[in-house]
Coordinates of N, CA, C and O in Angstrom, one line a residue:
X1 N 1.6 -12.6 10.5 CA 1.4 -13.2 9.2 C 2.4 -12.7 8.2 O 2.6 -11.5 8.1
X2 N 2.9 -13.3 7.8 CA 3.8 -13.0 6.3 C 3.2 -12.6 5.1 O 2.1 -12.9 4.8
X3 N 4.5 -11.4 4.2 CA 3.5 -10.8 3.4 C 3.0 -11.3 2.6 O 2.0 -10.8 2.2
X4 N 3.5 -12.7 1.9 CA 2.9 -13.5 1.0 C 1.7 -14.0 1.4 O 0.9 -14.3 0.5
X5 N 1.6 -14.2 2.3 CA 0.2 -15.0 3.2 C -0.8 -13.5 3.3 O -2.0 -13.7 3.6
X6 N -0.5 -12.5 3.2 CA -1.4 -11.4 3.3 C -1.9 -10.8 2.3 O -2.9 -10.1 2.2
X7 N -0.7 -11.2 1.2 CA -1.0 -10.8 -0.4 C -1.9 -12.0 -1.5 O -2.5 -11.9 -2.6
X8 N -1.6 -13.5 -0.5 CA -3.0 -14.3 -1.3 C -4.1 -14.3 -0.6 O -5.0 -14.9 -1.2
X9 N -4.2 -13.7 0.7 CA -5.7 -13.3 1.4 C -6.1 -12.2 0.6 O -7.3 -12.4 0.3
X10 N -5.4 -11.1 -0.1 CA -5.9 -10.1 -0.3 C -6.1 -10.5 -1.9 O -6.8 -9.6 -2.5
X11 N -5.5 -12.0 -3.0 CA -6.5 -11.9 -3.7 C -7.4 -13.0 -4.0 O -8.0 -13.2 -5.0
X12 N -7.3 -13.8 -2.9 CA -8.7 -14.2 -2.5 C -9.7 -13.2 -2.3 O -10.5 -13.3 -3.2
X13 N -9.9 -12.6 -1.7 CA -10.8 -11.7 -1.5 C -11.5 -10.8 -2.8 O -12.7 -10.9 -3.1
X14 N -10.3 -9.9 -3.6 CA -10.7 -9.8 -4.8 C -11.7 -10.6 -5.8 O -12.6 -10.3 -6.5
X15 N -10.9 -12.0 -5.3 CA -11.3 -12.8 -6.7 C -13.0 -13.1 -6.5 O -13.8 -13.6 -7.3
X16 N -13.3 -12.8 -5.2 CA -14.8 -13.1 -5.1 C -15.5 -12.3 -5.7 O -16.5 -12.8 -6.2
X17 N -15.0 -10.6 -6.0 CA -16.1 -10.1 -6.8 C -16.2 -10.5 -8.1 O -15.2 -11.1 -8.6
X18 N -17.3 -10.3 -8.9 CA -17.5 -10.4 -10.3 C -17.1 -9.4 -11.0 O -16.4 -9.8 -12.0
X19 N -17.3 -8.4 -11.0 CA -16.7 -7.4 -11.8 C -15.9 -6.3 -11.0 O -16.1 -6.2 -9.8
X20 N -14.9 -5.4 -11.8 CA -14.5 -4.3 -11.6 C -15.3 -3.0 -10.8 O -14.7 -2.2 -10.1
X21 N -16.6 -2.9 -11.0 CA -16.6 -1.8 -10.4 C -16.7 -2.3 -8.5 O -16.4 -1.5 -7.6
X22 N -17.4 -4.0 -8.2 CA -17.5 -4.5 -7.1 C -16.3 -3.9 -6.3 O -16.2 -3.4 -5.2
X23 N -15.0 -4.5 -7.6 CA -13.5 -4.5 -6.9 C -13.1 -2.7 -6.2 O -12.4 -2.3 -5.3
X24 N -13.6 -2.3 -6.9 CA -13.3 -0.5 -6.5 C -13.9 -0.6 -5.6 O -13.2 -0.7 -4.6
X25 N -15.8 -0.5 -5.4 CA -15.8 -0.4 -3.9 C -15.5 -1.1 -2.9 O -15.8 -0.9 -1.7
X26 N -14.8 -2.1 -3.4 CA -14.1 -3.0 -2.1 C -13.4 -2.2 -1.5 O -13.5 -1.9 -0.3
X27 N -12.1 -1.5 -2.9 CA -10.9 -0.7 -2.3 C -11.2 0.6 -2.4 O -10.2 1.2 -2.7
X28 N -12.1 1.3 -2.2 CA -13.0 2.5 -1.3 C -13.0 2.1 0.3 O -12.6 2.8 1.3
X29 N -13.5 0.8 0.1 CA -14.1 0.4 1.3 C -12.6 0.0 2.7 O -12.7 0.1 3.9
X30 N -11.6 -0.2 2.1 CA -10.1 -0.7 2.7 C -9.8 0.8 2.8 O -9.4 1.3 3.8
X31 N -10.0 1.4 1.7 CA -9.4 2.9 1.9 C -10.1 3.9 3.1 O -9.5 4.8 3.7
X32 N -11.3 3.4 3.3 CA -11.9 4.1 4.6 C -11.5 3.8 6.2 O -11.6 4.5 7.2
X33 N -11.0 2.0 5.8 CA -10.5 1.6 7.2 C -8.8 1.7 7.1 O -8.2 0.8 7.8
X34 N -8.1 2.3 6.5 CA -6.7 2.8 6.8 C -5.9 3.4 7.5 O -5.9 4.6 7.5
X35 N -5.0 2.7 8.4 CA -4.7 3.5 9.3 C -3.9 4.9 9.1 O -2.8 5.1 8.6
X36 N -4.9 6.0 9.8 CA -4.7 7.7 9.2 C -3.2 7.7 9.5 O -2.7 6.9 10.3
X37 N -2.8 8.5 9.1 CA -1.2 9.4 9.1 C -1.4 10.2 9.8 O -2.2 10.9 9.2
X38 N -1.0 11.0 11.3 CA -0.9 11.8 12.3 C -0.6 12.6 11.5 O 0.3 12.4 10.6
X39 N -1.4 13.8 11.7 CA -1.6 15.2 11.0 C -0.3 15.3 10.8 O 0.2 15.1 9.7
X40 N 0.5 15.8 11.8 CA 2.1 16.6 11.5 C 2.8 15.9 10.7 O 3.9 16.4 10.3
X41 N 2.2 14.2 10.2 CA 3.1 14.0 9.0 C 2.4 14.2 7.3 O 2.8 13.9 6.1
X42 N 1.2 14.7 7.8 CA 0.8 15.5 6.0 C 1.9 16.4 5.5 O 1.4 17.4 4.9
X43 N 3.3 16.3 5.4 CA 3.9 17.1 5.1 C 4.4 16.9 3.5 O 4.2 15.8 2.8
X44 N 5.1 17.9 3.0 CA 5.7 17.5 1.1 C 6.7 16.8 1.7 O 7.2 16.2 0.7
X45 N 7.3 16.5 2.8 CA 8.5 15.2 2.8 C 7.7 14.1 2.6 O 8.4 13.2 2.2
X46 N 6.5 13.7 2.8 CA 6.2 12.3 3.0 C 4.9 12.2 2.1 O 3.9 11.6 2.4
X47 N 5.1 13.2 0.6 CA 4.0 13.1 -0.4 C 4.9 12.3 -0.9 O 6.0 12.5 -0.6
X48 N 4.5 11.1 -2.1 CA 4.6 10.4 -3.0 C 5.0 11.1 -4.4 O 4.1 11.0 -5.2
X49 N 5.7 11.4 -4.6 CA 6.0 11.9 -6.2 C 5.7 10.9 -7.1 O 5.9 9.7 -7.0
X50 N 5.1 11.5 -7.9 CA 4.7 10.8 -9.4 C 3.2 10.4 -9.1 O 2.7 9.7 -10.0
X51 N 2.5 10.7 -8.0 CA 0.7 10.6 -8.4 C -0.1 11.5 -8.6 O 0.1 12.6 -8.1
X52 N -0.9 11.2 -9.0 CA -1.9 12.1 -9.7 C -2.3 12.9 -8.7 O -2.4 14.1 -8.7
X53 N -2.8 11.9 -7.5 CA -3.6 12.5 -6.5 C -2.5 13.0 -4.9 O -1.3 13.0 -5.1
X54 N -2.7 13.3 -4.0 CA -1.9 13.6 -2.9 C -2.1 12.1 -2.1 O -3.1 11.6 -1.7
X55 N -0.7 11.6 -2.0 CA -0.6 10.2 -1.0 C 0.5 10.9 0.0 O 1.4 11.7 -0.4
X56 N 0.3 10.5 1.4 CA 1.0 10.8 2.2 C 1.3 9.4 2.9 O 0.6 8.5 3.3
X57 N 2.3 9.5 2.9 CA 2.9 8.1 3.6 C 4.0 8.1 4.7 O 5.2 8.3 4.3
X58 N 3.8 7.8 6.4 CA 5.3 8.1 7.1 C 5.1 6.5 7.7 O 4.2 5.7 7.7
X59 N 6.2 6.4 8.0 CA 6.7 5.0 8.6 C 7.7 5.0 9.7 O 8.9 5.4 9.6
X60 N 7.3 4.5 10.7 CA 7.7 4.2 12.1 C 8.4 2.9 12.2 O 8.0 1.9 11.6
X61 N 9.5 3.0 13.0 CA 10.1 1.3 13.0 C 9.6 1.0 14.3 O 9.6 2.0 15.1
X62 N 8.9 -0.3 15.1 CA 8.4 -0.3 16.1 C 9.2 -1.9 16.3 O 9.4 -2.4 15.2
X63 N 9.5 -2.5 17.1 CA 10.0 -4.0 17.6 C 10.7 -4.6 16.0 O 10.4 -5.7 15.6
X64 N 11.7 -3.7 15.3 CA 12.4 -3.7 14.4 C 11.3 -4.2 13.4 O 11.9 -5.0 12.6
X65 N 10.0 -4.1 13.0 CA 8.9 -4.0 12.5 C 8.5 -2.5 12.0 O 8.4 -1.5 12.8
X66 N 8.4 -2.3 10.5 CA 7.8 -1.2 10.2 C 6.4 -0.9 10.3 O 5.6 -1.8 10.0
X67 N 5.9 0.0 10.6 CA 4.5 0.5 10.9 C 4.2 1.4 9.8 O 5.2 2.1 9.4
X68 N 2.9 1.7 9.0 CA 3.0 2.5 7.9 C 1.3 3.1 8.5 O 0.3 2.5 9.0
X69 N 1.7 4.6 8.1 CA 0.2 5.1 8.2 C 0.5 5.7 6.8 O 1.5 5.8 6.1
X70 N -1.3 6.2 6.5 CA -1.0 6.8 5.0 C -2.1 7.8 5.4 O -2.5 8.1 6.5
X71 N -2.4 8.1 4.6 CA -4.1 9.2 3.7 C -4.0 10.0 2.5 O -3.1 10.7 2.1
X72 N -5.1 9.8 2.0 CA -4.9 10.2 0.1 C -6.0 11.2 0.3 O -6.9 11.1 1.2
X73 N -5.8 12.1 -0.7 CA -7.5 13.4 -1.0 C -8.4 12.7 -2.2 O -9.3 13.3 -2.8
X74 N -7.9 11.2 -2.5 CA -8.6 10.6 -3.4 C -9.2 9.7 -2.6 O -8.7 9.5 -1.5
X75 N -10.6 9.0 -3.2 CA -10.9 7.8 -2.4 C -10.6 6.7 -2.9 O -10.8 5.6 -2.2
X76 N -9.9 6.7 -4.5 CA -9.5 5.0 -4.9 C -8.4 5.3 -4.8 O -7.7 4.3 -4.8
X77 N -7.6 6.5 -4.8 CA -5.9 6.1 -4.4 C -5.9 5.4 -3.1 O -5.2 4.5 -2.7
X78 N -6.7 6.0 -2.5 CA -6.6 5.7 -0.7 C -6.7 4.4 -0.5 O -6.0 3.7 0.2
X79 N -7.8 4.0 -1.3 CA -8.1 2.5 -1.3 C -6.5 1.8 -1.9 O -5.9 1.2 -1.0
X80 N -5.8 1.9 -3.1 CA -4.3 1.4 -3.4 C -3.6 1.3 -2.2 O -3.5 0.2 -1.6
X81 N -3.2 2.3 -1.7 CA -2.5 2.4 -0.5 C -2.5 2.1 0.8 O -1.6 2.1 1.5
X82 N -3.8 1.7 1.1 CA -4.3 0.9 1.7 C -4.4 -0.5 1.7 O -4.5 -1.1 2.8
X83 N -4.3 -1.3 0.4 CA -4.0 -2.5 -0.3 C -2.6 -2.3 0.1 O -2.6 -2.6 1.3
X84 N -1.4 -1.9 -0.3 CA -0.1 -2.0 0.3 C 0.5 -1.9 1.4 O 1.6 -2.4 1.8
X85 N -0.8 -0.9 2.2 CA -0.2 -1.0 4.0 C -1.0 -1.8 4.5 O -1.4 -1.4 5.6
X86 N -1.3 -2.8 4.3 CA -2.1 -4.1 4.5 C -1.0 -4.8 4.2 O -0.3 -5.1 5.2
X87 N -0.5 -5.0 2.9 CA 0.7 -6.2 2.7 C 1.7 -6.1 3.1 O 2.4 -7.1 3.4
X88 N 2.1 -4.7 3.4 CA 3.4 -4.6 4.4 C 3.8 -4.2 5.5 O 4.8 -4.6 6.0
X89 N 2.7 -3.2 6.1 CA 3.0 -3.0 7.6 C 3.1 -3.9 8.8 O 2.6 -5.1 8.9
X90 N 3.5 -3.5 9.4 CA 4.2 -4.4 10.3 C 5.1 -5.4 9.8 O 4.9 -6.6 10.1
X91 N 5.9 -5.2 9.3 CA 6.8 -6.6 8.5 C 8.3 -5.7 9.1 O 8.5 -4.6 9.5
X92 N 9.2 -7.1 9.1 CA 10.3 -6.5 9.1 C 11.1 -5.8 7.3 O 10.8 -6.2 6.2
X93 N 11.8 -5.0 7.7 CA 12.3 -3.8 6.6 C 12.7 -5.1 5.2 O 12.4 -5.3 4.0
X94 N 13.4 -5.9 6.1 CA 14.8 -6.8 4.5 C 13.4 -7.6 4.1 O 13.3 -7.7 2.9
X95 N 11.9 -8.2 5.1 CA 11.0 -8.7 4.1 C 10.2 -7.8 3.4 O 9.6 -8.2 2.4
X96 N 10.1 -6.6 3.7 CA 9.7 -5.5 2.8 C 10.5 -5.6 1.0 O 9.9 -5.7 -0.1
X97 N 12.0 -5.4 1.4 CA 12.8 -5.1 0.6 C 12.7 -6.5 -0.5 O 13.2 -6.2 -1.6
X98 N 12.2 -7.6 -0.4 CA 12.3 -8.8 -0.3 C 11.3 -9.0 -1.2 O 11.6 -9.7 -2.2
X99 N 10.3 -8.4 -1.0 CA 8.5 -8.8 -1.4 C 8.2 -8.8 -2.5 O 8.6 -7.8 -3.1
X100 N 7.6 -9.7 -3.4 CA 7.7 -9.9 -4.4 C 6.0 -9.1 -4.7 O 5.1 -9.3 -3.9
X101 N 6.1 -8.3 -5.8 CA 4.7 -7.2 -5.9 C 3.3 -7.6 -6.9 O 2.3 -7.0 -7.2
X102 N 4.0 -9.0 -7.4 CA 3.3 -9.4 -8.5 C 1.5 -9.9 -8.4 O 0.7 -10.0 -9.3
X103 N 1.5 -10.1 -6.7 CA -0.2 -9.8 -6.2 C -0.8 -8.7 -7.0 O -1.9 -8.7 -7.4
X104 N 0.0 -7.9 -7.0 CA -1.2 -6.8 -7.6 C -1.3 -6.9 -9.1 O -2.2 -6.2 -9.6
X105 N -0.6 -7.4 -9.9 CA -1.1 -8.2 -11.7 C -2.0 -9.2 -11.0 O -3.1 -9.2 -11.6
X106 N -2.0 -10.1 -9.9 CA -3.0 -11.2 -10.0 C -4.2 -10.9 -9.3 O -5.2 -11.6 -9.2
X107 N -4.1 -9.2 -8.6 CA -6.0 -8.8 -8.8 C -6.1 -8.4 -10.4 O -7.2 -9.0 -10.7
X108 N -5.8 -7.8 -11.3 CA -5.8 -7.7 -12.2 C -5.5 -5.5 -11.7 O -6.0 -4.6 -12.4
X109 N -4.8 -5.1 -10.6 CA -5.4 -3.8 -10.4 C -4.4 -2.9 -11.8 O -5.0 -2.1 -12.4
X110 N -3.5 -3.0 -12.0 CA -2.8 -2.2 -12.8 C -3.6 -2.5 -14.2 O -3.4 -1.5 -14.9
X111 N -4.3 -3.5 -14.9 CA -5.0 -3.5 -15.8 C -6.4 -2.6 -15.9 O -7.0 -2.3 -17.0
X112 N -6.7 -2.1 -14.7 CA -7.6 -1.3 -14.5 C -7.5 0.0 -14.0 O -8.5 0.7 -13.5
X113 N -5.9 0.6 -14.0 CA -5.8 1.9 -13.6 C -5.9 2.4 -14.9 O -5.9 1.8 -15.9
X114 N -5.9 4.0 -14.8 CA -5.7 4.7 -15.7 C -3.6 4.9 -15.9 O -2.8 4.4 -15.1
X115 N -3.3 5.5 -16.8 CA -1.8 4.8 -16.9 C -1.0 6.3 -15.5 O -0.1 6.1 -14.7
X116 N -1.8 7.5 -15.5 CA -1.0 8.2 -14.5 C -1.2 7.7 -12.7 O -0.4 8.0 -11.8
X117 N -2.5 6.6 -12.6 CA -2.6 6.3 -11.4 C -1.8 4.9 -11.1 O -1.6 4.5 -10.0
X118 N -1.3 4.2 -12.4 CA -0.9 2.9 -12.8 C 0.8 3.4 -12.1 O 1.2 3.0 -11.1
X119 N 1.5 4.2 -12.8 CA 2.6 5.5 -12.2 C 2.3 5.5 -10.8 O 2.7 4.5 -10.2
X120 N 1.7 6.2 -10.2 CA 1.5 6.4 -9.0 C 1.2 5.2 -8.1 O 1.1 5.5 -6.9
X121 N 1.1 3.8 -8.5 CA 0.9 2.7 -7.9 C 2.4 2.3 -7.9 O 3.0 2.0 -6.9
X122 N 3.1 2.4 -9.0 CA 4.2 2.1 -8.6 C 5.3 2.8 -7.8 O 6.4 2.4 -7.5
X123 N 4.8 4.0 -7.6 CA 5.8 5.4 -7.1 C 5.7 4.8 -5.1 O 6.5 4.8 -4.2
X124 N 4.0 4.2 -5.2 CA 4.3 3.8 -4.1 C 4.0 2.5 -3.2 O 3.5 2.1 -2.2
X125 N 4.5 2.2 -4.3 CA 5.5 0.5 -3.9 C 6.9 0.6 -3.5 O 7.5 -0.1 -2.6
X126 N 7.5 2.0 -4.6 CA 8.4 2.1 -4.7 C 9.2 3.1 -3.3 O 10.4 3.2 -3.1
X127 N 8.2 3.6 -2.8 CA 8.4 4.5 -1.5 C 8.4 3.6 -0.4 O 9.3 3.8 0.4
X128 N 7.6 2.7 -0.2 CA 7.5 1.8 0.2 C 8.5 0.8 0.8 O 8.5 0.5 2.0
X129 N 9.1 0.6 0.1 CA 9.9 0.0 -0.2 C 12.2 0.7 0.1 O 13.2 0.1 0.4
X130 N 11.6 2.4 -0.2 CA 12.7 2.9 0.3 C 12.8 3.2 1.8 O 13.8 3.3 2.4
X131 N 11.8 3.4 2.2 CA 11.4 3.1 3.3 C 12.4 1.9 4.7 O 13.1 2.1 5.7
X132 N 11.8 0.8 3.8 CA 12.6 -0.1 4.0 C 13.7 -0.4 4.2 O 14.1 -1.2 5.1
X133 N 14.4 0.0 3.3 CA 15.6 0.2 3.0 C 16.5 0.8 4.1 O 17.5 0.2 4.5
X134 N 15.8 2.0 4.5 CA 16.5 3.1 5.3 C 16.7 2.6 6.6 O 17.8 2.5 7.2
X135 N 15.3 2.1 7.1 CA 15.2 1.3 8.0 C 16.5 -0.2 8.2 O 17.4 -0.5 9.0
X136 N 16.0 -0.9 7.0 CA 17.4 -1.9 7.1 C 18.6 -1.3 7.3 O 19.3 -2.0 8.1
X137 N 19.2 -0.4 6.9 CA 20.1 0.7 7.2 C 20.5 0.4 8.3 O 21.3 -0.5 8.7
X138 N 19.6 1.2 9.1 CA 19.5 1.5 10.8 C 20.1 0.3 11.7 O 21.0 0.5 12.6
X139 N 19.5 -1.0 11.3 CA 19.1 -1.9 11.8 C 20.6 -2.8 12.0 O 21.1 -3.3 13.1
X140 N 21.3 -3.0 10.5 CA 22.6 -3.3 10.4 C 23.8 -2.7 11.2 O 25.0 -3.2 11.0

């Protein structure tokens, strides 16, 4: 599936709840089914600078497809990051680099962060994304 096709599933899905706090335990609930980050990569190379909370993020290139594991010591960062390794894992790197992020203004989620977790949503888009990069690197 393509990440645009995975980023209007994901706000379809949103748009069913009625309110805000439904939408949090949704993304509790995504944050529980995330695929974990193999312990040896909890390391400070693969923490997220600029969040509040600890996000660990490593990424594997697999059939020139990136693979993303994560785990946060928060349960709604976990849940974010989990909304993003939903929309981009498994994708190749240049559609990563590519991806247009504005799905997440149309759950409404950055109108509902606090402004340092609002920061840290973008830190890891933005890791995300260098990720990609590196990988496109490789690849060329």
């Amino acid at each position: 599936m393509e990440i645009e096709d995975i980023q209007n599933e994901i706000i379809d899905e949103f748009s069913m709840f009625e309110d805000w706090e439904e939408r949090y335990q949704y993304m509790i609930d995504l944050g529980k089914d995330l695929p974990l980050i193999n312990a040896q990569y909890k390391t400070d190379d693969n923490l997220i600078s600029g969040c509040q909370s600890k996000v660990w993020v490593h990424a594997d290139l697999v059939d020139n497809k990136i693979v993303f594991t994560a785990d946060s010591d928060a349960i709604i960062t976990k849940g974010i990051i989990a909304i993003l390794i939903r929309a981009f894992s498994n994708q190749a790197p240049k559609d990563i680099i590519e991806a247009n992020t504005a799905f997440i203004d149309d759950i409404g989620l950055k109108d509902h962060l606090s402004p340092t977790r609002a920061n840290g949503l973008v830190s890891m888009i933005k890791q995300l994304k260098m990720y990609a990069i590196a990988y496109q690197t490789q690849l060329n």
